[in-house]
Amino acid sequence: MCGRFAVTLPTDAMAQLFDAQPANDLPSVPNYNVCPTNQIHTVLSDGARRLTAMRWGFIPHWYKKPNDGPLLINARAETIAEKPAFRAACRERRCLIPCTGFYEWTKDEDGNRLPWYITRADGDPLVFAGVWQDWGPEAERMRTCAIVTIGANDQMSQIHHRMPVTLEQTDWAKWLGEDGHGAAKLMQPAPEGALAFHRVSTQVNSNRASGAQLIEPVAP
């Protein structure tokens, strides 16, 4: 599961990191509380890499309107090749979704939601595996995407039973389809110890919250 994340890397730094041409309509950064249906930074390849904005929330082609069915922010790696919503996209339309870190929640004995912030242990940006889909008539065309998730590794299972599929730089070309076949083999949990996490303020429980204080550690 991945339902909220933060992006703090400047747009020009992202373009340089991915060797991608940036679009003119990219969302503002930093954003410490990226929520479903927001426009997010993504990287796709159509002969050249492009840093472009997409709606986080994949819309299958048969939806008559964006809210015609469930909000598809995640795609399960175990079934992505079979589900009608995602099977064509996982073969033909894969993207990278960069972020600084993401949030997950546990509950205390009283049922209160306690947020955690998860990053790479080495401090580098996280890069999620994603799939995308254009939706809507030509005049209203919307580019939409979902984050691919997998069962959590032992470390992450302390917080949640699912985790995003994260990609190393050496795997980006394979996931984007630039380096032949074999992308399915990349849909694995992160290695143990690759991620780090800490408790953060319950402010982030609100999708209206903003600011750098959302990722600051608080006492468990």
PDB file of N, CA and C in Angstrom, residues 121-215:
ATOM      1  N   ALA A 121      17.373   4.172   3.207  1.00  0.00           N
ATOM      2  CA  ALA A 121      18.321   4.258   4.314  1.00  0.00           C
ATOM      3  C   ALA A 121      19.553   5.068   3.932  1.00  0.00           C
ATOM      4  N   ASP A 122      19.907   5.089   2.638  1.00  0.00           N
ATOM      5  CA  ASP A 122      21.100   5.817   2.209  1.00  0.00           C
ATOM      6  C   ASP A 122      20.818   7.287   1.898  1.00  0.00           C
ATOM      7  N   GLY A 123      19.569   7.728   2.039  1.00  0.00           N
ATOM      8  CA  GLY A 123      19.222   9.130   1.819  1.00  0.00           C
ATOM      9  C   GLY A 123      18.935   9.502   0.382  1.00  0.00           C
ATOM     10  N   ASP A 124      19.134   8.594  -0.571  1.00  0.00           N
ATOM     11  CA  ASP A 124      18.826   8.886  -1.971  1.00  0.00           C
ATOM     12  C   ASP A 124      17.313   8.936  -2.183  1.00  0.00           C
ATOM     13  N   PRO A 125      16.870   9.540  -3.282  1.00  0.00           N
ATOM     14  CA  PRO A 125      15.430   9.532  -3.564  1.00  0.00           C
ATOM     15  C   PRO A 125      14.914   8.107  -3.770  1.00  0.00           C
ATOM     16  N   LEU A 126      13.671   7.893  -3.436  1.00  0.00           N
ATOM     17  CA  LEU A 126      12.982   6.652  -3.768  1.00  0.00           C
ATOM     18  C   LEU A 126      12.406   6.767  -5.175  1.00  0.00           C
ATOM     19  N   VAL A 127      12.404   5.661  -5.893  1.00  0.00           N
ATOM     20  CA  VAL A 127      11.791   5.631  -7.221  1.00  0.00           C
ATOM     21  C   VAL A 127      10.862   4.428  -7.266  1.00  0.00           C
ATOM     22  N   PHE A 128       9.552   4.700  -7.372  1.00  0.00           N
ATOM     23  CA  PHE A 128       8.549   3.646  -7.413  1.00  0.00           C
ATOM     24  C   PHE A 128       8.340   3.172  -8.847  1.00  0.00           C
ATOM     25  N   ALA A 129       8.012   1.889  -8.986  1.00  0.00           N
ATOM     26  CA  ALA A 129       7.519   1.367 -10.258  1.00  0.00           C
ATOM     27  C   ALA A 129       6.069   1.803 -10.422  1.00  0.00           C
ATOM     28  N   GLY A 130       5.738   2.316 -11.597  1.00  0.00           N
ATOM     29  CA  GLY A 130       4.374   2.760 -11.860  1.00  0.00           C
ATOM     30  C   GLY A 130       3.875   2.294 -13.212  1.00  0.00           C
ATOM     31  N   VAL A 131       2.561   2.356 -13.392  1.00  0.00           N
ATOM     32  CA  VAL A 131       1.925   2.119 -14.695  1.00  0.00           C
ATOM     33  C   VAL A 131       0.987   3.290 -14.978  1.00  0.00           C
ATOM     34  N   TRP A 132       0.749   3.574 -16.259  1.00  0.00           N
ATOM     35  CA  TRP A 132      -0.052   4.740 -16.599  1.00  0.00           C
ATOM     36  C   TRP A 132      -1.056   4.436 -17.706  1.00  0.00           C
ATOM     37  N   GLN A 133      -2.030   5.345 -17.809  1.00  0.00           N
ATOM     38  CA  GLN A 133      -3.131   5.185 -18.761  1.00  0.00           C
ATOM     39  C   GLN A 133      -3.680   6.555 -19.127  1.00  0.00           C
ATOM     40  N   ASP A 134      -3.818   6.830 -20.409  1.00  0.00           N
ATOM     41  CA  ASP A 134      -4.555   8.019 -20.850  1.00  0.00           C
ATOM     42  C   ASP A 134      -6.045   7.717 -20.785  1.00  0.00           C
ATOM     43  N   TRP A 135      -6.830   8.695 -20.315  1.00  0.00           N
ATOM     44  CA  TRP A 135      -8.274   8.489 -20.178  1.00  0.00           C
ATOM     45  C   TRP A 135      -9.021   9.742 -20.634  1.00  0.00           C
ATOM     46  N   GLY A 136     -10.187   9.514 -21.247  1.00  0.00           N
ATOM     47  CA  GLY A 136     -11.078  10.616 -21.601  1.00  0.00           C
ATOM     48  C   GLY A 136     -11.007  10.981 -23.069  1.00  0.00           C
ATOM     49  N   PRO A 137     -11.998  11.738 -23.531  1.00  0.00           N
ATOM     50  CA  PRO A 137     -11.989  12.210 -24.927  1.00  0.00           C
ATOM     51  C   PRO A 137     -10.816  13.140 -25.175  1.00  0.00           C
ATOM     52  N   GLU A 138     -10.484  13.296 -26.437  1.00  0.00           N
ATOM     53  CA  GLU A 138      -9.274  14.043 -26.817  1.00  0.00           C
ATOM     54  C   GLU A 138      -9.202  15.414 -26.157  1.00  0.00           C
ATOM     55  N   ALA A 139     -10.302  16.130 -26.142  1.00  0.00           N
ATOM     56  CA  ALA A 139     -10.297  17.497 -25.609  1.00  0.00           C
ATOM     57  C   ALA A 139     -10.113  17.526 -24.099  1.00  0.00           C
ATOM     58  N   GLU A 140     -10.430  16.421 -23.444  1.00  0.00           N
ATOM     59  CA  GLU A 140     -10.336  16.367 -21.986  1.00  0.00           C
ATOM     60  C   GLU A 140      -9.371  15.276 -21.530  1.00  0.00           C
ATOM     61  N   ARG A 141      -8.468  14.864 -22.391  1.00  0.00           N
ATOM     62  CA  ARG A 141      -7.593  13.729 -22.095  1.00  0.00           C
ATOM     63  C   ARG A 141      -6.810  13.945 -20.812  1.00  0.00           C
ATOM     64  N   MET A 142      -6.776  12.900 -19.999  1.00  0.00           N
ATOM     65  CA  MET A 142      -6.113  12.939 -18.698  1.00  0.00           C
ATOM     66  C   MET A 142      -5.127  11.784 -18.625  1.00  0.00           C
ATOM     67  N   ARG A 143      -3.907  12.072 -18.232  1.00  0.00           N
ATOM     68  CA  ARG A 143      -2.901  11.013 -18.055  1.00  0.00           C
ATOM     69  C   ARG A 143      -2.879  10.615 -16.589  1.00  0.00           C
ATOM     70  N   THR A 144      -3.090   9.333 -16.326  1.00  0.00           N
ATOM     71  CA  THR A 144      -3.275   8.851 -14.962  1.00  0.00           C
ATOM     72  C   THR A 144      -2.308   7.713 -14.668  1.00  0.00           C
ATOM     73  N   CYS A 145      -2.043   7.476 -13.377  1.00  0.00           N
ATOM     74  CA  CYS A 145      -1.061   6.451 -13.037  1.00  0.00           C
ATOM     75  C   CYS A 145      -1.373   5.797 -11.698  1.00  0.00           C
ATOM     76  N   ALA A 146      -0.716   4.667 -11.456  1.00  0.00           N
ATOM     77  CA  ALA A 146      -0.804   3.949 -10.186  1.00  0.00           C
ATOM     78  C   ALA A 146       0.581   3.469  -9.805  1.00  0.00           C
ATOM     79  N   ILE A 147       0.809   3.316  -8.511  1.00  0.00           N
ATOM     80  CA  ILE A 147       2.063   2.796  -7.971  1.00  0.00           C
ATOM     81  C   ILE A 147       1.937   1.288  -7.804  1.00  0.00           C
ATOM     82  N   VAL A 148       2.918   0.554  -8.277  1.00  0.00           N
ATOM     83  CA  VAL A 148       2.921  -0.906  -8.134  1.00  0.00           C
ATOM     84  C   VAL A 148       3.374  -1.269  -6.720  1.00  0.00           C
ATOM     85  N   THR A 149       2.630  -2.177  -6.078  1.00  0.00           N
ATOM     86  CA  THR A 149       2.967  -2.603  -4.717  1.00  0.00           C
ATOM     87  C   THR A 149       3.179  -4.113  -4.660  1.00  0.00           C
ATOM     88  N   ILE A 150       3.836  -4.550  -3.594  1.00  0.00           N
ATOM     89  CA  ILE A 150       4.192  -5.958  -3.396  1.00  0.00           C
ATOM     90  C   ILE A 150       4.072  -6.258  -1.900  1.00  0.00           C
ATOM     91  N   GLY A 151       4.023  -7.524  -1.539  1.00  0.00           N
ATOM     92  CA  GLY A 151       4.022  -7.890  -0.134  1.00  0.00           C
ATOM     93  C   GLY A 151       5.270  -7.361   0.562  1.00  0.00           C
ATOM     94  N   ALA A 152       5.110  -6.885   1.787  1.00  0.00           N
ATOM     95  CA  ALA A 152       6.212  -6.231   2.507  1.00  0.00           C
ATOM     96  C   ALA A 152       7.322  -7.215   2.854  1.00  0.00           C
ATOM     97  N   ASN A 153       8.555  -6.693   2.904  1.00  0.00           N
ATOM     98  CA  ASN A 153       9.657  -7.481   3.460  1.00  0.00           C
ATOM     99  C   ASN A 153       9.517  -7.504   4.987  1.00  0.00           C
ATOM    100  N   ASP A 154      10.398  -8.236   5.650  1.00  0.00           N
ATOM    101  CA  ASP A 154      10.269  -8.386   7.104  1.00  0.00           C
ATOM    102  C   ASP A 154      10.345  -7.046   7.820  1.00  0.00           C
ATOM    103  N   GLN A 155      11.271  -6.188   7.392  1.00  0.00           N
ATOM    104  CA  GLN A 155      11.438  -4.885   8.035  1.00  0.00           C
ATOM    105  C   GLN A 155      10.169  -4.045   7.910  1.00  0.00           C
ATOM    106  N   MET A 156       9.635  -3.946   6.693  1.00  0.00           N
ATOM    107  CA  MET A 156       8.475  -3.104   6.450  1.00  0.00           C
ATOM    108  C   MET A 156       7.211  -3.682   7.074  1.00  0.00           C
ATOM    109  N   SER A 157       7.165  -5.005   7.250  1.00  0.00           N
ATOM    110  CA  SER A 157       5.964  -5.630   7.801  1.00  0.00           C
ATOM    111  C   SER A 157       5.713  -5.238   9.249  1.00  0.00           C
ATOM    112  N   GLN A 158       6.692  -4.599   9.896  1.00  0.00           N
ATOM    113  CA  GLN A 158       6.456  -4.047  11.232  1.00  0.00           C
ATOM    114  C   GLN A 158       5.409  -2.931  11.191  1.00  0.00           C
ATOM    115  N   ILE A 159       5.283  -2.310  10.015  1.00  0.00           N
ATOM    116  CA  ILE A 159       4.350  -1.178   9.851  1.00  0.00           C
ATOM    117  C   ILE A 159       3.146  -1.561   9.000  1.00  0.00           C
ATOM    118  N   HIS A 160       3.392  -2.239   7.879  1.00  0.00           N
ATOM    119  CA  HIS A 160       2.301  -2.543   6.946  1.00  0.00           C
ATOM    120  C   HIS A 160       2.638  -3.821   6.187  1.00  0.00           C
ATOM    121  N   HIS A 161       1.600  -4.525   5.734  1.00  0.00           N
ATOM    122  CA  HIS A 161       1.829  -5.804   5.046  1.00  0.00           C
ATOM    123  C   HIS A 161       2.116  -5.630   3.556  1.00  0.00           C
ATOM    124  N   ARG A 162       2.013  -4.402   3.035  1.00  0.00           N
ATOM    125  CA  ARG A 162       2.336  -4.113   1.644  1.00  0.00           C
ATOM    126  C   ARG A 162       3.369  -3.003   1.585  1.00  0.00           C
ATOM    127  N   MET A 163       4.068  -2.913   0.452  1.00  0.00           N
ATOM    128  CA  MET A 163       5.024  -1.836   0.245  1.00  0.00           C
ATOM    129  C   MET A 163       5.116  -1.534  -1.251  1.00  0.00           C
ATOM    130  N   PRO A 164       5.505  -0.295  -1.617  1.00  0.00           N
ATOM    131  CA  PRO A 164       5.718   0.001  -3.031  1.00  0.00           C
ATOM    132  C   PRO A 164       6.899  -0.782  -3.583  1.00  0.00           C
ATOM    133  N   VAL A 165       6.826  -1.115  -4.867  1.00  0.00           N
ATOM    134  CA  VAL A 165       7.990  -1.666  -5.565  1.00  0.00           C
ATOM    135  C   VAL A 165       8.945  -0.513  -5.839  1.00  0.00           C
ATOM    136  N   THR A 166      10.145  -0.587  -5.262  1.00  0.00           N
ATOM    137  CA  THR A 166      11.147   0.461  -5.461  1.00  0.00           C
ATOM    138  C   THR A 166      12.226  -0.042  -6.411  1.00  0.00           C
ATOM    139  N   LEU A 167      12.707   0.835  -7.261  1.00  0.00           N
ATOM    140  CA  LEU A 167      13.650   0.462  -8.313  1.00  0.00           C
ATOM    141  C   LEU A 167      14.994   1.138  -8.107  1.00  0.00           C
ATOM    142  N   GLU A 168      16.058   0.365  -8.303  1.00  0.00           N
ATOM    143  CA  GLU A 168      17.407   0.924  -8.305  1.00  0.00           C
ATOM    144  C   GLU A 168      17.677   1.590  -9.656  1.00  0.00           C
ATOM    145  N   GLN A 169      18.638   2.494  -9.679  1.00  0.00           N
ATOM    146  CA  GLN A 169      18.946   3.214 -10.919  1.00  0.00           C
ATOM    147  C   GLN A 169      19.304   2.266 -12.060  1.00  0.00           C
ATOM    148  N   THR A 170      19.964   1.168 -11.734  1.00  0.00           N
ATOM    149  CA  THR A 170      20.350   0.195 -12.766  1.00  0.00           C
ATOM    150  C   THR A 170      19.137  -0.502 -13.382  1.00  0.00           C
ATOM    151  N   ASP A 171      17.973  -0.389 -12.743  1.00  0.00           N
ATOM    152  CA  ASP A 171      16.764  -1.056 -13.237  1.00  0.00           C
ATOM    153  C   ASP A 171      15.810  -0.112 -13.961  1.00  0.00           C
ATOM    154  N   TRP A 172      16.078   1.184 -13.948  1.00  0.00           N
ATOM    155  CA  TRP A 172      15.133   2.133 -14.531  1.00  0.00           C
ATOM    156  C   TRP A 172      14.887   1.851 -16.007  1.00  0.00           C
ATOM    157  N   ALA A 173      15.952   1.606 -16.764  1.00  0.00           N
ATOM    158  CA  ALA A 173      15.800   1.383 -18.208  1.00  0.00           C
ATOM    159  C   ALA A 173      14.972   0.135 -18.483  1.00  0.00           C
ATOM    160  N   LYS A 174      15.177  -0.898 -17.674  1.00  0.00           N
ATOM    161  CA  LYS A 174      14.401  -2.133 -17.851  1.00  0.00           C
ATOM    162  C   LYS A 174      12.922  -1.879 -17.593  1.00  0.00           C
ATOM    163  N   TRP A 175      12.612  -1.164 -16.508  1.00  0.00           N
ATOM    164  CA  TRP A 175      11.199  -0.918 -16.197  1.00  0.00           C
ATOM    165  C   TRP A 175      10.549  -0.044 -17.270  1.00  0.00           C
ATOM    166  N   LEU A 176      11.284   0.912 -17.811  1.00  0.00           N
ATOM    167  CA  LEU A 176      10.734   1.810 -18.828  1.00  0.00           C
ATOM    168  C   LEU A 176      10.644   1.159 -20.205  1.00  0.00           C
ATOM    169  N   GLY A 177      11.161  -0.050 -20.354  1.00  0.00           N
ATOM    170  CA  GLY A 177      11.117  -0.728 -21.635  1.00  0.00           C
ATOM    171  C   GLY A 177      12.229  -0.343 -22.579  1.00  0.00           C
ATOM    172  N   GLU A 178      13.235   0.344 -22.072  1.00  0.00           N
ATOM    173  CA  GLU A 178      14.354   0.770 -22.915  1.00  0.00           C
ATOM    174  C   GLU A 178      15.411  -0.324 -23.066  1.00  0.00           C
ATOM    175  N   ASP A 179      15.334  -1.326 -22.199  1.00  0.00           N
ATOM    176  CA  ASP A 179      16.409  -2.319 -22.101  1.00  0.00           C
ATOM    177  C   ASP A 179      15.859  -3.734 -22.228  1.00  0.00           C
ATOM    178  N   GLY A 180      14.985  -3.925 -23.205  1.00  0.00           N
ATOM    179  CA  GLY A 180      14.462  -5.256 -23.484  1.00  0.00           C
ATOM    180  C   GLY A 180      13.429  -5.728 -22.472  1.00  0.00           C
ATOM    181  N   HIS A 181      13.211  -7.034 -22.466  1.00  0.00           N
ATOM    182  CA  HIS A 181      12.193  -7.637 -21.613  1.00  0.00           C
ATOM    183  C   HIS A 181      12.752  -7.923 -20.219  1.00  0.00           C
ATOM    184  N   GLY A 182      11.872  -8.372 -19.338  1.00  0.00           N
ATOM    185  CA  GLY A 182      12.307  -8.761 -18.001  1.00  0.00           C
ATOM    186  C   GLY A 182      11.846  -7.848 -16.894  1.00  0.00           C
ATOM    187  N   ALA A 183      10.955  -6.896 -17.201  1.00  0.00           N
ATOM    188  CA  ALA A 183      10.499  -5.957 -16.165  1.00  0.00           C
ATOM    189  C   ALA A 183       9.773  -6.684 -15.033  1.00  0.00           C
ATOM    190  N   ALA A 184       9.101  -7.786 -15.342  1.00  0.00           N
ATOM    191  CA  ALA A 184       8.346  -8.502 -14.309  1.00  0.00           C
ATOM    192  C   ALA A 184       9.240  -8.953 -13.169  1.00  0.00           C
ATOM    193  N   LYS A 185      10.497  -9.261 -13.465  1.00  0.00           N
ATOM    194  CA  LYS A 185      11.420  -9.731 -12.432  1.00  0.00           C
ATOM    195  C   LYS A 185      11.794  -8.627 -11.438  1.00  0.00           C
ATOM    196  N   LEU A 186      11.514  -7.378 -11.799  1.00  0.00           N
ATOM    197  CA  LEU A 186      11.844  -6.255 -10.922  1.00  0.00           C
ATOM    198  C   LEU A 186      10.795  -6.046  -9.830  1.00  0.00           C
ATOM    199  N   MET A 187       9.654  -6.713  -9.960  1.00  0.00           N
ATOM    200  CA  MET A 187       8.577  -6.508  -8.990  1.00  0.00           C
ATOM    201  C   MET A 187       8.825  -7.374  -7.758  1.00  0.00           C
ATOM    202  N   GLN A 188       9.749  -6.909  -6.926  1.00  0.00           N
ATOM    203  CA  GLN A 188      10.168  -7.607  -5.717  1.00  0.00           C
ATOM    204  C   GLN A 188      10.179  -6.618  -4.545  1.00  0.00           C
ATOM    205  N   PRO A 189      10.070  -7.115  -3.300  1.00  0.00           N
ATOM    206  CA  PRO A 189      10.229  -6.215  -2.152  1.00  0.00           C
ATOM    207  C   PRO A 189      11.640  -5.653  -2.099  1.00  0.00           C
ATOM    208  N   ALA A 190      11.791  -4.486  -1.505  1.00  0.00           N
ATOM    209  CA  ALA A 190      13.123  -3.916  -1.303  1.00  0.00           C
ATOM    210  C   ALA A 190      13.942  -4.849  -0.409  1.00  0.00           C
ATOM    211  N   PRO A 191      15.251  -4.912  -0.589  1.00  0.00           N
ATOM    212  CA  PRO A 191      16.094  -5.733   0.285  1.00  0.00           C
ATOM    213  C   PRO A 191      15.964  -5.291   1.740  1.00  0.00           C
ATOM    214  N   GLU A 192      16.132  -6.222   2.649  1.00  0.00           N
ATOM    215  CA  GLU A 192      16.102  -5.882   4.071  1.00  0.00           C
ATOM    216  C   GLU A 192      17.170  -4.825   4.367  1.00  0.00           C
ATOM    217  N   GLY A 193      16.792  -3.809   5.114  1.00  0.00           N
ATOM    218  CA  GLY A 193      17.727  -2.760   5.480  1.00  0.00           C
ATOM    219  C   GLY A 193      17.839  -1.632   4.478  1.00  0.00           C
ATOM    220  N   ALA A 194      17.171  -1.755   3.318  1.00  0.00           N
ATOM    221  CA  ALA A 194      17.267  -0.705   2.297  1.00  0.00           C
ATOM    222  C   ALA A 194      16.472   0.533   2.676  1.00  0.00           C
ATOM    223  N   LEU A 195      15.464   0.362   3.537  1.00  0.00           N
ATOM    224  CA  LEU A 195      14.610   1.470   3.935  1.00  0.00           C
ATOM    225  C   LEU A 195      14.840   1.817   5.404  1.00  0.00           C
ATOM    226  N   ALA A 196      14.492   3.038   5.754  1.00  0.00           N
ATOM    227  CA  ALA A 196      14.521   3.491   7.150  1.00  0.00           C
ATOM    228  C   ALA A 196      13.194   4.175   7.430  1.00  0.00           C
ATOM    229  N   PHE A 197      12.755   4.171   8.700  1.00  0.00           N
ATOM    230  CA  PHE A 197      11.484   4.818   9.011  1.00  0.00           C
ATOM    231  C   PHE A 197      11.487   5.364  10.422  1.00  0.00           C
ATOM    232  N   HIS A 198      10.648   6.385  10.626  1.00  0.00           N
ATOM    233  CA  HIS A 198      10.483   6.987  11.947  1.00  0.00           C
ATOM    234  C   HIS A 198       9.063   7.517  12.086  1.00  0.00           C
ATOM    235  N   ARG A 199       8.607   7.609  13.329  1.00  0.00           N
ATOM    236  CA  ARG A 199       7.300   8.174  13.611  1.00  0.00           C
ATOM    237  C   ARG A 199       7.304   9.663  13.323  1.00  0.00           C
ATOM    238  N   VAL A 200       6.159  10.150  12.818  1.00  0.00           N
ATOM    239  CA  VAL A 200       5.979  11.577  12.559  1.00  0.00           C
ATOM    240  C   VAL A 200       4.663  12.036  13.187  1.00  0.00           C
ATOM    241  N   SER A 201       4.455  13.330  13.171  1.00  0.00           N
ATOM    242  CA  SER A 201       3.285  13.927  13.813  1.00  0.00           C
ATOM    243  C   SER A 201       1.983  13.470  13.159  1.00  0.00           C
ATOM    244  N   THR A 202       0.941  13.366  13.974  1.00  0.00           N
ATOM    245  CA  THR A 202      -0.380  13.023  13.451  1.00  0.00           C
ATOM    246  C   THR A 202      -0.980  14.139  12.606  1.00  0.00           C
ATOM    247  N   GLN A 203      -0.284  15.263  12.469  1.00  0.00           N
ATOM    248  CA  GLN A 203      -0.752  16.306  11.544  1.00  0.00           C
ATOM    249  C   GLN A 203      -0.999  15.741  10.153  1.00  0.00           C
ATOM    250  N   VAL A 204      -0.136  14.802   9.725  1.00  0.00           N
ATOM    251  CA  VAL A 204      -0.228  14.283   8.367  1.00  0.00           C
ATOM    252  C   VAL A 204      -1.451  13.384   8.183  1.00  0.00           C
ATOM    253  N   ASN A 205      -2.159  13.077   9.258  1.00  0.00           N
ATOM    254  CA  ASN A 205      -3.407  12.329   9.114  1.00  0.00           C
ATOM    255  C   ASN A 205      -4.431  13.124   8.302  1.00  0.00           C
ATOM    256  N   SER A 206      -4.256  14.432   8.242  1.00  0.00           N
ATOM    257  CA  SER A 206      -5.125  15.281   7.426  1.00  0.00           C
ATOM    258  C   SER A 206      -4.511  15.480   6.048  1.00  0.00           C
ATOM    259  N   ASN A 207      -5.306  15.290   5.006  1.00  0.00           N
ATOM    260  CA  ASN A 207      -4.772  15.517   3.663  1.00  0.00           C
ATOM    261  C   ASN A 207      -4.615  16.996   3.347  1.00  0.00           C
ATOM    262  N   ARG A 208      -5.038  17.874   4.257  1.00  0.00           N
ATOM    263  CA  ARG A 208      -4.850  19.316   4.062  1.00  0.00           C
ATOM    264  C   ARG A 208      -3.561  19.820   4.696  1.00  0.00           C
ATOM    265  N   ALA A 209      -2.902  18.987   5.487  1.00  0.00           N
ATOM    266  CA  ALA A 209      -1.680  19.411   6.171  1.00  0.00           C
ATOM    267  C   ALA A 209      -0.562  19.656   5.161  1.00  0.00           C
ATOM    268  N   SER A 210       0.341  20.574   5.508  1.00  0.00           N
ATOM    269  CA  SER A 210       1.467  20.868   4.620  1.00  0.00           C
ATOM    270  C   SER A 210       2.651  21.333   5.450  1.00  0.00           C
ATOM    271  N   GLY A 211       3.834  21.335   4.821  1.00  0.00           N
ATOM    272  CA  GLY A 211       5.016  21.863   5.478  1.00  0.00           C
ATOM    273  C   GLY A 211       6.029  20.801   5.863  1.00  0.00           C
ATOM    274  N   ALA A 212       7.277  21.239   6.000  1.00  0.00           N
ATOM    275  CA  ALA A 212       8.391  20.341   6.278  1.00  0.00           C
ATOM    276  C   ALA A 212       8.274  19.649   7.624  1.00  0.00           C
ATOM    277  N   GLN A 213       7.493  20.226   8.558  1.00  0.00           N
ATOM    278  CA  GLN A 213       7.369  19.609   9.877  1.00  0.00           C
ATOM    279  C   GLN A 213       6.673  18.237   9.794  1.00  0.00           C
ATOM    280  N   LEU A 214       5.990  17.951   8.690  1.00  0.00           N
ATOM    281  CA  LEU A 214       5.284  16.680   8.583  1.00  0.00           C
ATOM    282  C   LEU A 214       6.221  15.483   8.552  1.00  0.00           C
ATOM    283  N   ILE A 215       7.461  15.682   8.130  1.00  0.00           N
ATOM    284  CA  ILE A 215       8.392  14.550   8.046  1.00  0.00           C
ATOM    285  C   ILE A 215       9.393  14.525   9.199  1.00  0.00           C
TER     286      ILE A 215
END
